[in-house]
PDB file of C-alpha atoms in Angstrom:
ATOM      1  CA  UNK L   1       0.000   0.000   0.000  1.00  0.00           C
ATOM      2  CA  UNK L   2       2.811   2.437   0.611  1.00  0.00           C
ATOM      3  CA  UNK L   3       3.028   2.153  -3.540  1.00  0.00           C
ATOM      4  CA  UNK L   4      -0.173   4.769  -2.933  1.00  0.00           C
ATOM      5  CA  UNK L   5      -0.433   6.030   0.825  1.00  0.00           C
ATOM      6  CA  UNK L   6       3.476   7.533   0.367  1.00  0.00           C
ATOM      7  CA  UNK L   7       2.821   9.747  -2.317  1.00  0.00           C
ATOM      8  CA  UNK L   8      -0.392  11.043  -1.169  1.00  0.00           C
ATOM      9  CA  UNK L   9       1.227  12.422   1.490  1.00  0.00           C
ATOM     10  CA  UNK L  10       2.430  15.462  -0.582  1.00  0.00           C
ATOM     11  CA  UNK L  11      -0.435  17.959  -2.225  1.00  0.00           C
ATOM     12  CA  UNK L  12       0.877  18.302  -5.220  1.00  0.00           C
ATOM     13  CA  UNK L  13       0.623  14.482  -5.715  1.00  0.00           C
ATOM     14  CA  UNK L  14      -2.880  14.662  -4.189  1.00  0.00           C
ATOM     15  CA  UNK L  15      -3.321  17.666  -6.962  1.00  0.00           C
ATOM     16  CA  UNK L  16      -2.167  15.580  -9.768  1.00  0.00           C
ATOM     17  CA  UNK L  17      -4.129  12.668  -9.332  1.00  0.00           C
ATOM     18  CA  UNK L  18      -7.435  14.067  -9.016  1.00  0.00           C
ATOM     19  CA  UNK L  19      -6.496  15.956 -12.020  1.00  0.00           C
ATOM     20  CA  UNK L  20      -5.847  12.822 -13.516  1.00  0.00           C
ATOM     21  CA  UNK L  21      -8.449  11.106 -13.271  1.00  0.00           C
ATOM     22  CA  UNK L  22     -11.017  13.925 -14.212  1.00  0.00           C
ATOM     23  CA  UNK L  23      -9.014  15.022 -17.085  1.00  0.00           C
ATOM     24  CA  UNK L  24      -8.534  10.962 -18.057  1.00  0.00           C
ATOM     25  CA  UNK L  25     -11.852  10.091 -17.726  1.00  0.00           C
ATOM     26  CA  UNK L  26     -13.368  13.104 -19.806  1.00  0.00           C
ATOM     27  CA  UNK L  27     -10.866  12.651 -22.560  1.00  0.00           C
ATOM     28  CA  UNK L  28     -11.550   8.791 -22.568  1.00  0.00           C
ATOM     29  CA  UNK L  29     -15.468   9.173 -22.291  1.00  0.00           C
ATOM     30  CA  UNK L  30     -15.081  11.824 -25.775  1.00  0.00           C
ATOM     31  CA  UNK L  31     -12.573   9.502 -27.363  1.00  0.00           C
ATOM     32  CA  UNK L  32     -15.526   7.237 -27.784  1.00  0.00           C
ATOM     33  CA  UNK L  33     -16.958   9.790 -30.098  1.00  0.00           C
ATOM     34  CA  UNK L  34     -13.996  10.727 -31.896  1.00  0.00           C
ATOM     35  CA  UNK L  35     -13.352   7.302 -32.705  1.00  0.00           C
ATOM     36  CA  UNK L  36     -16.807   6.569 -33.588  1.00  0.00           C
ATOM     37  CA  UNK L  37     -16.377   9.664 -36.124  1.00  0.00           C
ATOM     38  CA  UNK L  38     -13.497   8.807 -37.403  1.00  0.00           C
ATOM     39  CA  UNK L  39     -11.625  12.083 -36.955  1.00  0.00           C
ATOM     40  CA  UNK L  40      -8.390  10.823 -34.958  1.00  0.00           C
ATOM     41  CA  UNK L  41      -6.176  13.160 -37.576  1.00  0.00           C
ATOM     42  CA  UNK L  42      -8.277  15.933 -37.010  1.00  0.00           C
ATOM     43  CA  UNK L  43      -7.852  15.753 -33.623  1.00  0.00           C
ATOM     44  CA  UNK L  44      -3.749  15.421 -34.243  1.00  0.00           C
ATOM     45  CA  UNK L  45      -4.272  18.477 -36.486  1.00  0.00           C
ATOM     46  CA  UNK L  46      -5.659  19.873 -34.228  1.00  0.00           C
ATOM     47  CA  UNK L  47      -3.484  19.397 -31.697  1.00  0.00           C
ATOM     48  CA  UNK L  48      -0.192  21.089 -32.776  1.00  0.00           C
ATOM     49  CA  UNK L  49      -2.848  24.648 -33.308  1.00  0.00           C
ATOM     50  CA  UNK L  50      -3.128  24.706 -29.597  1.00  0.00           C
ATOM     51  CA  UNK L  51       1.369  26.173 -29.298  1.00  0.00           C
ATOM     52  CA  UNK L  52       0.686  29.304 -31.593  1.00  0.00           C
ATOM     53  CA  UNK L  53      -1.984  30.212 -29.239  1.00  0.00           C
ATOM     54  CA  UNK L  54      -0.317  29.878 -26.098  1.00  0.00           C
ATOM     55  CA  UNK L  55       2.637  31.888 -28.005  1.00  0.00           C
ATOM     56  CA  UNK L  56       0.826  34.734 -29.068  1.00  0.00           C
ATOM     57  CA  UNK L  57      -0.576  34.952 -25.320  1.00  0.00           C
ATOM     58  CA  UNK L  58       2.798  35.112 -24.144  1.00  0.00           C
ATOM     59  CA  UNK L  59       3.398  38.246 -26.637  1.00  0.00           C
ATOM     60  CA  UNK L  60       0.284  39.885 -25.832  1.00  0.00           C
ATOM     61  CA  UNK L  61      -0.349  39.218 -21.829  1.00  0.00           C
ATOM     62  CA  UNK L  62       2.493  37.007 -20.301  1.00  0.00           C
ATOM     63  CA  UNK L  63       2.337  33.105 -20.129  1.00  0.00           C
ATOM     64  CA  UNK L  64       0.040  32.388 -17.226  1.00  0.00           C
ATOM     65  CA  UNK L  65      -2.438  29.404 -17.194  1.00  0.00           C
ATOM     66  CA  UNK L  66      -5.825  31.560 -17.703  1.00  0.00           C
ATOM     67  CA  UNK L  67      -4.006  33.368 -20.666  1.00  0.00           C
ATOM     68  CA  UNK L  68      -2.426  29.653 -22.204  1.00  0.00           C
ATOM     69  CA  UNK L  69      -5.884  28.239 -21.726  1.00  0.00           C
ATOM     70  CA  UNK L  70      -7.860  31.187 -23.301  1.00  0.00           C
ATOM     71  CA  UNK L  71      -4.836  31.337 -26.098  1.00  0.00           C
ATOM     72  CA  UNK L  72      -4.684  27.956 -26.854  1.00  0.00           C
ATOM     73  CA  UNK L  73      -8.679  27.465 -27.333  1.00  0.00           C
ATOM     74  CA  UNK L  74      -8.890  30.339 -29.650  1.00  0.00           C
ATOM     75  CA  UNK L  75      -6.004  29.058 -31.642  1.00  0.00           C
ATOM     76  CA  UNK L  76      -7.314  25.982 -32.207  1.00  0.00           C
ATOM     77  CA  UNK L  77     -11.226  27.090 -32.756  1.00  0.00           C
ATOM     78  CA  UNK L  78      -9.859  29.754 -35.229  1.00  0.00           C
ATOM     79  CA  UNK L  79      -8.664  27.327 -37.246  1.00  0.00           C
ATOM     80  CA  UNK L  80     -11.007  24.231 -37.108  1.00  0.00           C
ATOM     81  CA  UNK L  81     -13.723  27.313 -38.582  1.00  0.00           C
ATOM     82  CA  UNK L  82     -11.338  28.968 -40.725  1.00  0.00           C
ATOM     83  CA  UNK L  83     -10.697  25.007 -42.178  1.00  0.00           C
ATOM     84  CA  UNK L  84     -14.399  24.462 -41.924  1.00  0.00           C
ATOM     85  CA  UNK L  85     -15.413  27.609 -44.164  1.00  0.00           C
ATOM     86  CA  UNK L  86     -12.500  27.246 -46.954  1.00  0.00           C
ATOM     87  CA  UNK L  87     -14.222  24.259 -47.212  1.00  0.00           C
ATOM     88  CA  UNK L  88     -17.348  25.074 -48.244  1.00  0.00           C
ATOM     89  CA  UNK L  89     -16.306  28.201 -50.339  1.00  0.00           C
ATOM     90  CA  UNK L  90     -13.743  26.262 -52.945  1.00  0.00           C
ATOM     91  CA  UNK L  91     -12.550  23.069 -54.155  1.00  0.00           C
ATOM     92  CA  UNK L  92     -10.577  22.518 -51.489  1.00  0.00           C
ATOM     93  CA  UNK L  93     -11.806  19.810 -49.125  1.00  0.00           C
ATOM     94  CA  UNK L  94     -11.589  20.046 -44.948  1.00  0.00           C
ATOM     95  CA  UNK L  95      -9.003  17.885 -44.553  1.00  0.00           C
ATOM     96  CA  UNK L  96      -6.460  19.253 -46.276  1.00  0.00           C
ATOM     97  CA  UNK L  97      -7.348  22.913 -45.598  1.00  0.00           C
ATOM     98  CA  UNK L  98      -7.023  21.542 -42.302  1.00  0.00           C
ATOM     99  CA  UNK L  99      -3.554  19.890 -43.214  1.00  0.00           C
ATOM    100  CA  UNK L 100      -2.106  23.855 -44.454  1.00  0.00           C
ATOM    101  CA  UNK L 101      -3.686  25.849 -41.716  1.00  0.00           C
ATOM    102  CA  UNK L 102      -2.914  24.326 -38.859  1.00  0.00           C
ATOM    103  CA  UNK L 103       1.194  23.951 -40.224  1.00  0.00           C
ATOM    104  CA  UNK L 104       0.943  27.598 -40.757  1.00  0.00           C
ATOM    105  CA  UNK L 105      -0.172  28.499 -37.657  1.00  0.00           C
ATOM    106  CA  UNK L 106       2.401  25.805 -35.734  1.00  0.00           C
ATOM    107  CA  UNK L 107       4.907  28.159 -38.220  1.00  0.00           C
ATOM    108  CA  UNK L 108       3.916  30.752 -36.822  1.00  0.00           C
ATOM    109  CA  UNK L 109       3.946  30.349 -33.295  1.00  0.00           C
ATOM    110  CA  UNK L 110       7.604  28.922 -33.693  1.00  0.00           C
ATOM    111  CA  UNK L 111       8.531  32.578 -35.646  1.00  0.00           C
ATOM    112  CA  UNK L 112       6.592  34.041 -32.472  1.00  0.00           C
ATOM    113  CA  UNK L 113       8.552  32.466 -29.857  1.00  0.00           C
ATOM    114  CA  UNK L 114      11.906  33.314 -31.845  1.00  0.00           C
ATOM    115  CA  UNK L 115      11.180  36.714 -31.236  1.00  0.00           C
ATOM    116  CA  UNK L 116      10.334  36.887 -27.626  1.00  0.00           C
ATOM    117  CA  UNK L 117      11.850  35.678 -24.066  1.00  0.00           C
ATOM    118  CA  UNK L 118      10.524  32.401 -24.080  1.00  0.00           C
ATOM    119  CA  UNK L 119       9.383  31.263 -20.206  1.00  0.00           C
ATOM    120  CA  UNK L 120      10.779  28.475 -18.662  1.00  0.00           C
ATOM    121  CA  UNK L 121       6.789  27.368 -17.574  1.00  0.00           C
ATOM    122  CA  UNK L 122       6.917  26.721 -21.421  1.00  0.00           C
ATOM    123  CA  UNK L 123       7.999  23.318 -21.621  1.00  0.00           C
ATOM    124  CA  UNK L 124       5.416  22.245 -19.417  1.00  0.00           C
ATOM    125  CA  UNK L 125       2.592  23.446 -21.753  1.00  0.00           C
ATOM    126  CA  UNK L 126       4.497  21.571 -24.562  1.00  0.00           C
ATOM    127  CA  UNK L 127       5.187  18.421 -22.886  1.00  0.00           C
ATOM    128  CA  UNK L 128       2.900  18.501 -19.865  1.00  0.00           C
ATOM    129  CA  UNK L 129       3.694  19.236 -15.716  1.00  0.00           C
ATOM    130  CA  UNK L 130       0.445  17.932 -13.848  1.00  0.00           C
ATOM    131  CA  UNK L 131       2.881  17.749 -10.688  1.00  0.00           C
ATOM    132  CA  UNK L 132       3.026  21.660 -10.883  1.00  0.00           C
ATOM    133  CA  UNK L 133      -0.616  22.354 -10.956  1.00  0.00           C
ATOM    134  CA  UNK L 134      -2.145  24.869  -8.322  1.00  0.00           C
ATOM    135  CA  UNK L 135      -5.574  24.390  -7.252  1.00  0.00           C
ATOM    136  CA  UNK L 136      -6.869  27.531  -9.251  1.00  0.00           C
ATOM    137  CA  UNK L 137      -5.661  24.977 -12.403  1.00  0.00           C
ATOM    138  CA  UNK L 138      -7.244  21.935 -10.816  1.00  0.00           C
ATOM    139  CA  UNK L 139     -10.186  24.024 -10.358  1.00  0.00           C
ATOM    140  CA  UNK L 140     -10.375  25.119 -13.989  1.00  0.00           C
ATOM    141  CA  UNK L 141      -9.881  21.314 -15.155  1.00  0.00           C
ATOM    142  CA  UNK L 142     -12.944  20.425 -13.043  1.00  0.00           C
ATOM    143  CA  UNK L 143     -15.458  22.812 -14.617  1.00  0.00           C
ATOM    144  CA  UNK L 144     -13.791  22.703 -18.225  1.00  0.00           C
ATOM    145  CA  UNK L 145     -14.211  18.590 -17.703  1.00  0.00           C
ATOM    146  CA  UNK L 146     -17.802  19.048 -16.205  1.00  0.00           C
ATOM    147  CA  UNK L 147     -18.981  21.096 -18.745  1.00  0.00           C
ATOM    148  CA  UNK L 148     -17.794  18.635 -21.622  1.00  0.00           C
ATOM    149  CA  UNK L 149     -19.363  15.164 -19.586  1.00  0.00           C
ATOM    150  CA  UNK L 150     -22.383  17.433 -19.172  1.00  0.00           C
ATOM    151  CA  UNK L 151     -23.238  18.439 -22.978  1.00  0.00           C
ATOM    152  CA  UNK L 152     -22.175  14.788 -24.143  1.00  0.00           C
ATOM    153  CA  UNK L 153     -24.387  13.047 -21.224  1.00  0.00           C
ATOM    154  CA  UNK L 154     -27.330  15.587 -22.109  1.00  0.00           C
ATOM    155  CA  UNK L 155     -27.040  15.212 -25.973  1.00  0.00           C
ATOM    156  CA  UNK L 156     -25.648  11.402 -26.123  1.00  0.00           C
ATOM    157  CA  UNK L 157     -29.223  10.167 -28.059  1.00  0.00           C
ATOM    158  CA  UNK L 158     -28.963  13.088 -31.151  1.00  0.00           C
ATOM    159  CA  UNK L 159     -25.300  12.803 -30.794  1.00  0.00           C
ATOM    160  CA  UNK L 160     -25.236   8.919 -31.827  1.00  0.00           C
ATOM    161  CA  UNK L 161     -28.017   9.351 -34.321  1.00  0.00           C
ATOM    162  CA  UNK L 162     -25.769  12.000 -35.917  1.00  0.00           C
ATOM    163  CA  UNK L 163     -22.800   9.507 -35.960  1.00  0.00           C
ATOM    164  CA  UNK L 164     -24.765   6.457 -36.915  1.00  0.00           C
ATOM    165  CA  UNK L 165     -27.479   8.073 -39.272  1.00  0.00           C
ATOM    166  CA  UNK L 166     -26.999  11.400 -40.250  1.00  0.00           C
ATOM    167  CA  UNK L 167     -29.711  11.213 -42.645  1.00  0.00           C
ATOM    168  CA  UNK L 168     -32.261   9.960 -40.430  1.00  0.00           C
ATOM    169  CA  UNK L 169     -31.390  12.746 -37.703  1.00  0.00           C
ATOM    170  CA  UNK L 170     -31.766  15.340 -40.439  1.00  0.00           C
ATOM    171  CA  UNK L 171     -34.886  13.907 -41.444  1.00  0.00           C
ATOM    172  CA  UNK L 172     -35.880  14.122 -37.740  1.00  0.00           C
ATOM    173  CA  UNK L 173     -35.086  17.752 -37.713  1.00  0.00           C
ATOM    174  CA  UNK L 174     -32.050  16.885 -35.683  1.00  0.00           C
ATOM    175  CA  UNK L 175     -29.573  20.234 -36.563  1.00  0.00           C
ATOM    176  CA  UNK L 176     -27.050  17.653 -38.115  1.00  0.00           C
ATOM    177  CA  UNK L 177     -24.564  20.940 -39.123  1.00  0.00           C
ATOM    178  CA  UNK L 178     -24.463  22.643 -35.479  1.00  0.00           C
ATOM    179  CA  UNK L 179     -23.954  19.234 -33.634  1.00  0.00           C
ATOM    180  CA  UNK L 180     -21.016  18.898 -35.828  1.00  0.00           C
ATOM    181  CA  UNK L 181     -19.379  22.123 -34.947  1.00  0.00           C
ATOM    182  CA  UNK L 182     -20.394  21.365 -31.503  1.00  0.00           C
ATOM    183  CA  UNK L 183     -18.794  18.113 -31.200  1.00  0.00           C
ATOM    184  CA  UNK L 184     -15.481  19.739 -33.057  1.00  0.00           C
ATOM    185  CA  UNK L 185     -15.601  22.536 -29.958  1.00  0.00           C
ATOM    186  CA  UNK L 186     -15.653  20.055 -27.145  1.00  0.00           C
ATOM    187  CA  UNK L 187     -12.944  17.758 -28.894  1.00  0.00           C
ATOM    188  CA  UNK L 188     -10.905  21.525 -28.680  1.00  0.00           C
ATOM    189  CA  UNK L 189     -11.924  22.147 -25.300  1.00  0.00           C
ATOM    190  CA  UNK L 190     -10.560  18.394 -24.143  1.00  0.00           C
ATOM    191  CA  UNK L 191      -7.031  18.938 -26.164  1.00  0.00           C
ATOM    192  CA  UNK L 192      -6.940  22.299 -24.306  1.00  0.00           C
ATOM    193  CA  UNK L 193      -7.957  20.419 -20.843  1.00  0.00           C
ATOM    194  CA  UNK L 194      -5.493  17.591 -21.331  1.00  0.00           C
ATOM    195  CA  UNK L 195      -2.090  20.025 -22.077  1.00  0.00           C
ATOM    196  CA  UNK L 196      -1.167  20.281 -18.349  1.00  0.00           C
ATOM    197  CA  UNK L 197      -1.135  16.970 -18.213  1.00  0.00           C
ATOM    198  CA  UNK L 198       0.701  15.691 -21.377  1.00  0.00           C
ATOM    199  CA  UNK L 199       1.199  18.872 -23.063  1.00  0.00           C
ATOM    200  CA  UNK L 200       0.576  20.147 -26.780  1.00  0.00           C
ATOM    201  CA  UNK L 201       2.224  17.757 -28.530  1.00  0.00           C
ATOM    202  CA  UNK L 202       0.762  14.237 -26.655  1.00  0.00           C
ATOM    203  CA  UNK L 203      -2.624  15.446 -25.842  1.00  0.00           C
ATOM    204  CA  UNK L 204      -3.613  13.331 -28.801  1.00  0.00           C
ATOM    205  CA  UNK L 205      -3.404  10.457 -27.545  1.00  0.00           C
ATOM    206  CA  UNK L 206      -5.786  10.639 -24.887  1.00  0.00           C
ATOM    207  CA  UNK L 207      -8.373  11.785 -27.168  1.00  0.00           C
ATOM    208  CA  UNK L 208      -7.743   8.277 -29.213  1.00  0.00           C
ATOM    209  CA  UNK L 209      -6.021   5.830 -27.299  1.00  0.00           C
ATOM    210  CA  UNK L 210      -8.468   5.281 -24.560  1.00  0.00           C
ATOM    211  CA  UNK L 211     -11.896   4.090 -26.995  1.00  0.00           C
ATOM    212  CA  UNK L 212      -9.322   2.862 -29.881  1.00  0.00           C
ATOM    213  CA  UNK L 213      -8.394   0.379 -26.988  1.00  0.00           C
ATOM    214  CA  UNK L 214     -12.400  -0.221 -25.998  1.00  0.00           C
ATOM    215  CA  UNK L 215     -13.146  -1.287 -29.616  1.00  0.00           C
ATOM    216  CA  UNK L 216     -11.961  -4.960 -28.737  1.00  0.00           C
ATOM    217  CA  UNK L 217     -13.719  -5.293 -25.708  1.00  0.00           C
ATOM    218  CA  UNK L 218     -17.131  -3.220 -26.692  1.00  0.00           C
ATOM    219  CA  UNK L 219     -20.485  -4.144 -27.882  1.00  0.00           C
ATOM    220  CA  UNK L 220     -22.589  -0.641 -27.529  1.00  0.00           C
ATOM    221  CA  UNK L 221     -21.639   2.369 -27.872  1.00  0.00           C
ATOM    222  CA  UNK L 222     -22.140   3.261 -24.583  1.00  0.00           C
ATOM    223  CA  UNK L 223     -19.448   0.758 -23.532  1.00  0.00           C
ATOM    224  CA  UNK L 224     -17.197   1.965 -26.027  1.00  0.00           C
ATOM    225  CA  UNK L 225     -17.561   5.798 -24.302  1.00  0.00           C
ATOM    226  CA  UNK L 226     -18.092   4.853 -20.608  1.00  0.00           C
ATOM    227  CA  UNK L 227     -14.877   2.140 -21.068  1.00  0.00           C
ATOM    228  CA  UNK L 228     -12.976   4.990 -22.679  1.00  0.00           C
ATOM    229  CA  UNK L 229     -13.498   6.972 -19.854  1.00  0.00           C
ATOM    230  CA  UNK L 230     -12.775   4.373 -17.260  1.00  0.00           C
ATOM    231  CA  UNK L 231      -9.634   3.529 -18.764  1.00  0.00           C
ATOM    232  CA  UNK L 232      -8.658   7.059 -19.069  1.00  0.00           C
ATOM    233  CA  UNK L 233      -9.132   7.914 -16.047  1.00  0.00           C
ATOM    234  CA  UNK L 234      -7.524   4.380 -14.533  1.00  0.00           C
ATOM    235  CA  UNK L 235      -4.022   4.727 -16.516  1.00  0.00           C
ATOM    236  CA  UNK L 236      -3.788   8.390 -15.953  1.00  0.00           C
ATOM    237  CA  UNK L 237      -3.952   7.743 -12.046  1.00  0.00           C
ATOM    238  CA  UNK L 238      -1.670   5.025 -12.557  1.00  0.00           C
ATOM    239  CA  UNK L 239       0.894   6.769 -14.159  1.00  0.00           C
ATOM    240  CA  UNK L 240       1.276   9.204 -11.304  1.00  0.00           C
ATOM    241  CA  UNK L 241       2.154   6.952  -8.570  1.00  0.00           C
ATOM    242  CA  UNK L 242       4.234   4.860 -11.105  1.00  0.00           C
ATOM    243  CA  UNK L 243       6.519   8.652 -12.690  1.00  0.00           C
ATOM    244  CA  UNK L 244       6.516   9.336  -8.724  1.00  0.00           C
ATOM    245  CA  UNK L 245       8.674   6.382  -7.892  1.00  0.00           C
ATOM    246  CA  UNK L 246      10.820   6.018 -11.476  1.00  0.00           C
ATOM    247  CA  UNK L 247      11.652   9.469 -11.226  1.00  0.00           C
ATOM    248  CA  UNK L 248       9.601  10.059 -14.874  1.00  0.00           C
ATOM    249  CA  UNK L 249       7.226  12.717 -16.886  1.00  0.00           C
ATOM    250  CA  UNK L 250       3.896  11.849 -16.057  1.00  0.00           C
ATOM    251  CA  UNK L 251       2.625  13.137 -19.345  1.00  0.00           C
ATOM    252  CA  UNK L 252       5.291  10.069 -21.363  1.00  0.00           C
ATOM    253  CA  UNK L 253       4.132   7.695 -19.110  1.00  0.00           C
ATOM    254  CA  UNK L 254       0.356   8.455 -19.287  1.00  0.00           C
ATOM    255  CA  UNK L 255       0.960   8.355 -23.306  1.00  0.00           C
ATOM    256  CA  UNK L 256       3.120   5.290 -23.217  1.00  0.00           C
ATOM    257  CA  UNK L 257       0.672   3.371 -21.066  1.00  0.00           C
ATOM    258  CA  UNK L 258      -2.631   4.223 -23.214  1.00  0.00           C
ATOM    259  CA  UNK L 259      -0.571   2.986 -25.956  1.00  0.00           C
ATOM    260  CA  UNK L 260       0.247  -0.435 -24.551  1.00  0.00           C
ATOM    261  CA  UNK L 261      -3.048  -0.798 -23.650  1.00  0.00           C
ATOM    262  CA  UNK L 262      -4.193  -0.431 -27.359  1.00  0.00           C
ATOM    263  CA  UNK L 263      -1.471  -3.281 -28.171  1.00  0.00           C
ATOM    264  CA  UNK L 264      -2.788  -5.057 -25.343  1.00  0.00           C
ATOM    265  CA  UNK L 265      -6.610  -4.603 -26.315  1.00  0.00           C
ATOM    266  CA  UNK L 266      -5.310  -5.478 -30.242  1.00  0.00           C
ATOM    267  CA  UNK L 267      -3.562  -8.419 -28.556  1.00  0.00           C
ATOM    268  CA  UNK L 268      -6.266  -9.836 -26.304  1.00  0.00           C
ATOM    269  CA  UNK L 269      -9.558  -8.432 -26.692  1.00  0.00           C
ATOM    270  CA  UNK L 270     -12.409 -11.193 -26.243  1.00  0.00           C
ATOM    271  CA  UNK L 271     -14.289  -9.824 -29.210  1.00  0.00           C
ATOM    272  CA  UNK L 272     -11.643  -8.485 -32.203  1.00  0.00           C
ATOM    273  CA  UNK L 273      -8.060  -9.723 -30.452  1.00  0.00           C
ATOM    274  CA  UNK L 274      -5.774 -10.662 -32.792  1.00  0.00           C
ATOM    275  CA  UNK L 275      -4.712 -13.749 -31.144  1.00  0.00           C
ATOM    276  CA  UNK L 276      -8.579 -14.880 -30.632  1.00  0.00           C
ATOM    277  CA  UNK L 277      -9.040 -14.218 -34.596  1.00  0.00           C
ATOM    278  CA  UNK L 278      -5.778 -16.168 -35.261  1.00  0.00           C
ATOM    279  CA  UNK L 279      -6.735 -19.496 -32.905  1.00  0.00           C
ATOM    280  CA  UNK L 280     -10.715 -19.624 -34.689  1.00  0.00           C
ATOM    281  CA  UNK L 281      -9.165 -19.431 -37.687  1.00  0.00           C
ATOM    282  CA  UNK L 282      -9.667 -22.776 -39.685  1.00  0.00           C
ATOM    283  CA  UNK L 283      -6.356 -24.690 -40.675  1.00  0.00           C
ATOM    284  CA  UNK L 284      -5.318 -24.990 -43.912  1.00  0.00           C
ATOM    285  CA  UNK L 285      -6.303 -27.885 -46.169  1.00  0.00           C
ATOM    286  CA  UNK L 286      -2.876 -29.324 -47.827  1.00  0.00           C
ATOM    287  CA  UNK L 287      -4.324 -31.273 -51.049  1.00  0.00           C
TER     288      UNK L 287
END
């Protein structure tokens, strides 16, 4: 037990692993739906928009965590619409106005923070610090986290009709368009949750890695979101007590652990596994 009960001796540990485990289990409840979508690159896009954000809020007000978190959601809902619109006004399809935008801006913020005194607080926004969080930060997790679990727990039944049969929702009157751009905004506000913990460049992964490693194991839907979240939250926790005694980045290990786990799932799972497809499948007849 001391594996637990030592750490949680300090704050900051206490700190990090509630953090963890709200920020785990909201990403890994909305990876269901980003999986289900099929938008895992838009969410990597996405991803590397959220460092010219937090750079042009260290030009404009100072790097603090209200002006990264307000900086980095802008970023990255400036150019999901900006991607959105080009669009639907030319030839050029989402993806890869997504694919030029968000490289400009990620050029951009680089030219940005060539220019000014770069922080040392950066590096934790780029690779993640949950063990530094204050509790005005573990406060602002909490309601950014409860206010994504809310409007996914409210609108879950339109939400999965939208997924599943986007035709049939419109027919129903569902607004097909605005769910969309609603369910883009919350995958923005997770990445933007999750960068304390793993930072710009991983946050990724915890909007995939949690349902990609469900899909073995789930038969519903709503396994495949309230596993996700589960697992989230259960290997981010983990990997807190585990970088506390190896001396490591909790944001690597909470990446590195969601990934064995889809290796594991890919491995083992009782419905898809590789290993269970490989042992039903019939031998070969020699003639």
């Amino acid at each position: 037990m001391d594996f637990f009960s030592q750490p949680l001796s300090f704050e900051f540990i206490q700190r990090a692993a509630w953090t963890a485990a709200v920020v785990g289990f909201t990403n890994g409840f909305l990876s269901g739906y980003v999986v289900m979508r099929r938008s895992a690159l838009m969410v990597g896009s996405l991803s590397h928009t959220l460092l010219p954000g937090i750079a042009v809020a260290i030009l404009i007000a100072g790097l603090t965590t209200a002006t990264a978190f307000i900086g980095a959601l802008i970023s990255a809902l400036l150019v999901g619409l900006v991607a959105v619109f080009v669009a639907r006004t030319s030839r050029i399809d989402s993806h890869s106005a997504l694919a030029v935008l968000y490289t400009a801006a990620f050029a951009g913020g680089l030219l940005i923070l060539d220019q000014i005194p770069t922080p040392m607080e950066l590096e934790h926004w780029l690779f993640g610090n949950i063990l530094a969080l204050s509790n005005p930060d573990l406060w602002m997790s909490f309601g950014a986290s409860a206010v994504i679990l809310i409007t996914l727990i409210t609108l879950a039944r339109p939400l999965l009709l939208f997924l599943f049969e986007p035709t049939i929702a419109e027919s129903q009157g569902v607004p097909v368009r605005r769910l969309g751009y609603l369910l883009t905004g919350l995958v923005i506000l997770g990445l933007v949750v999750s960068i304390q913990a793993v930072g710009c460049i991983l946050s990724v992964a915890m909007l995939v890695a949690p349902a990609a490693a469900m899909l073995q194991f789930s038969k519903s839907p709503q396994s495949l979101i309230w596993g996700g979240g589960f697992l989230g939250a259960i290997v981010s926790v983990l990997a807190v007590f585990i970088s506390y005694w190896l001396d490591l980045r909790v944001g690597a290990v909470i990446v590195l652990m969601l990934g064995g786990a889809v290796f594991l799932a890919y491995l083992f799972g009782f419905r898809h596994g590789a290993l269970r497809l490989l042992l039903q499948r019939p031998p070969a007849k020699h003639s």
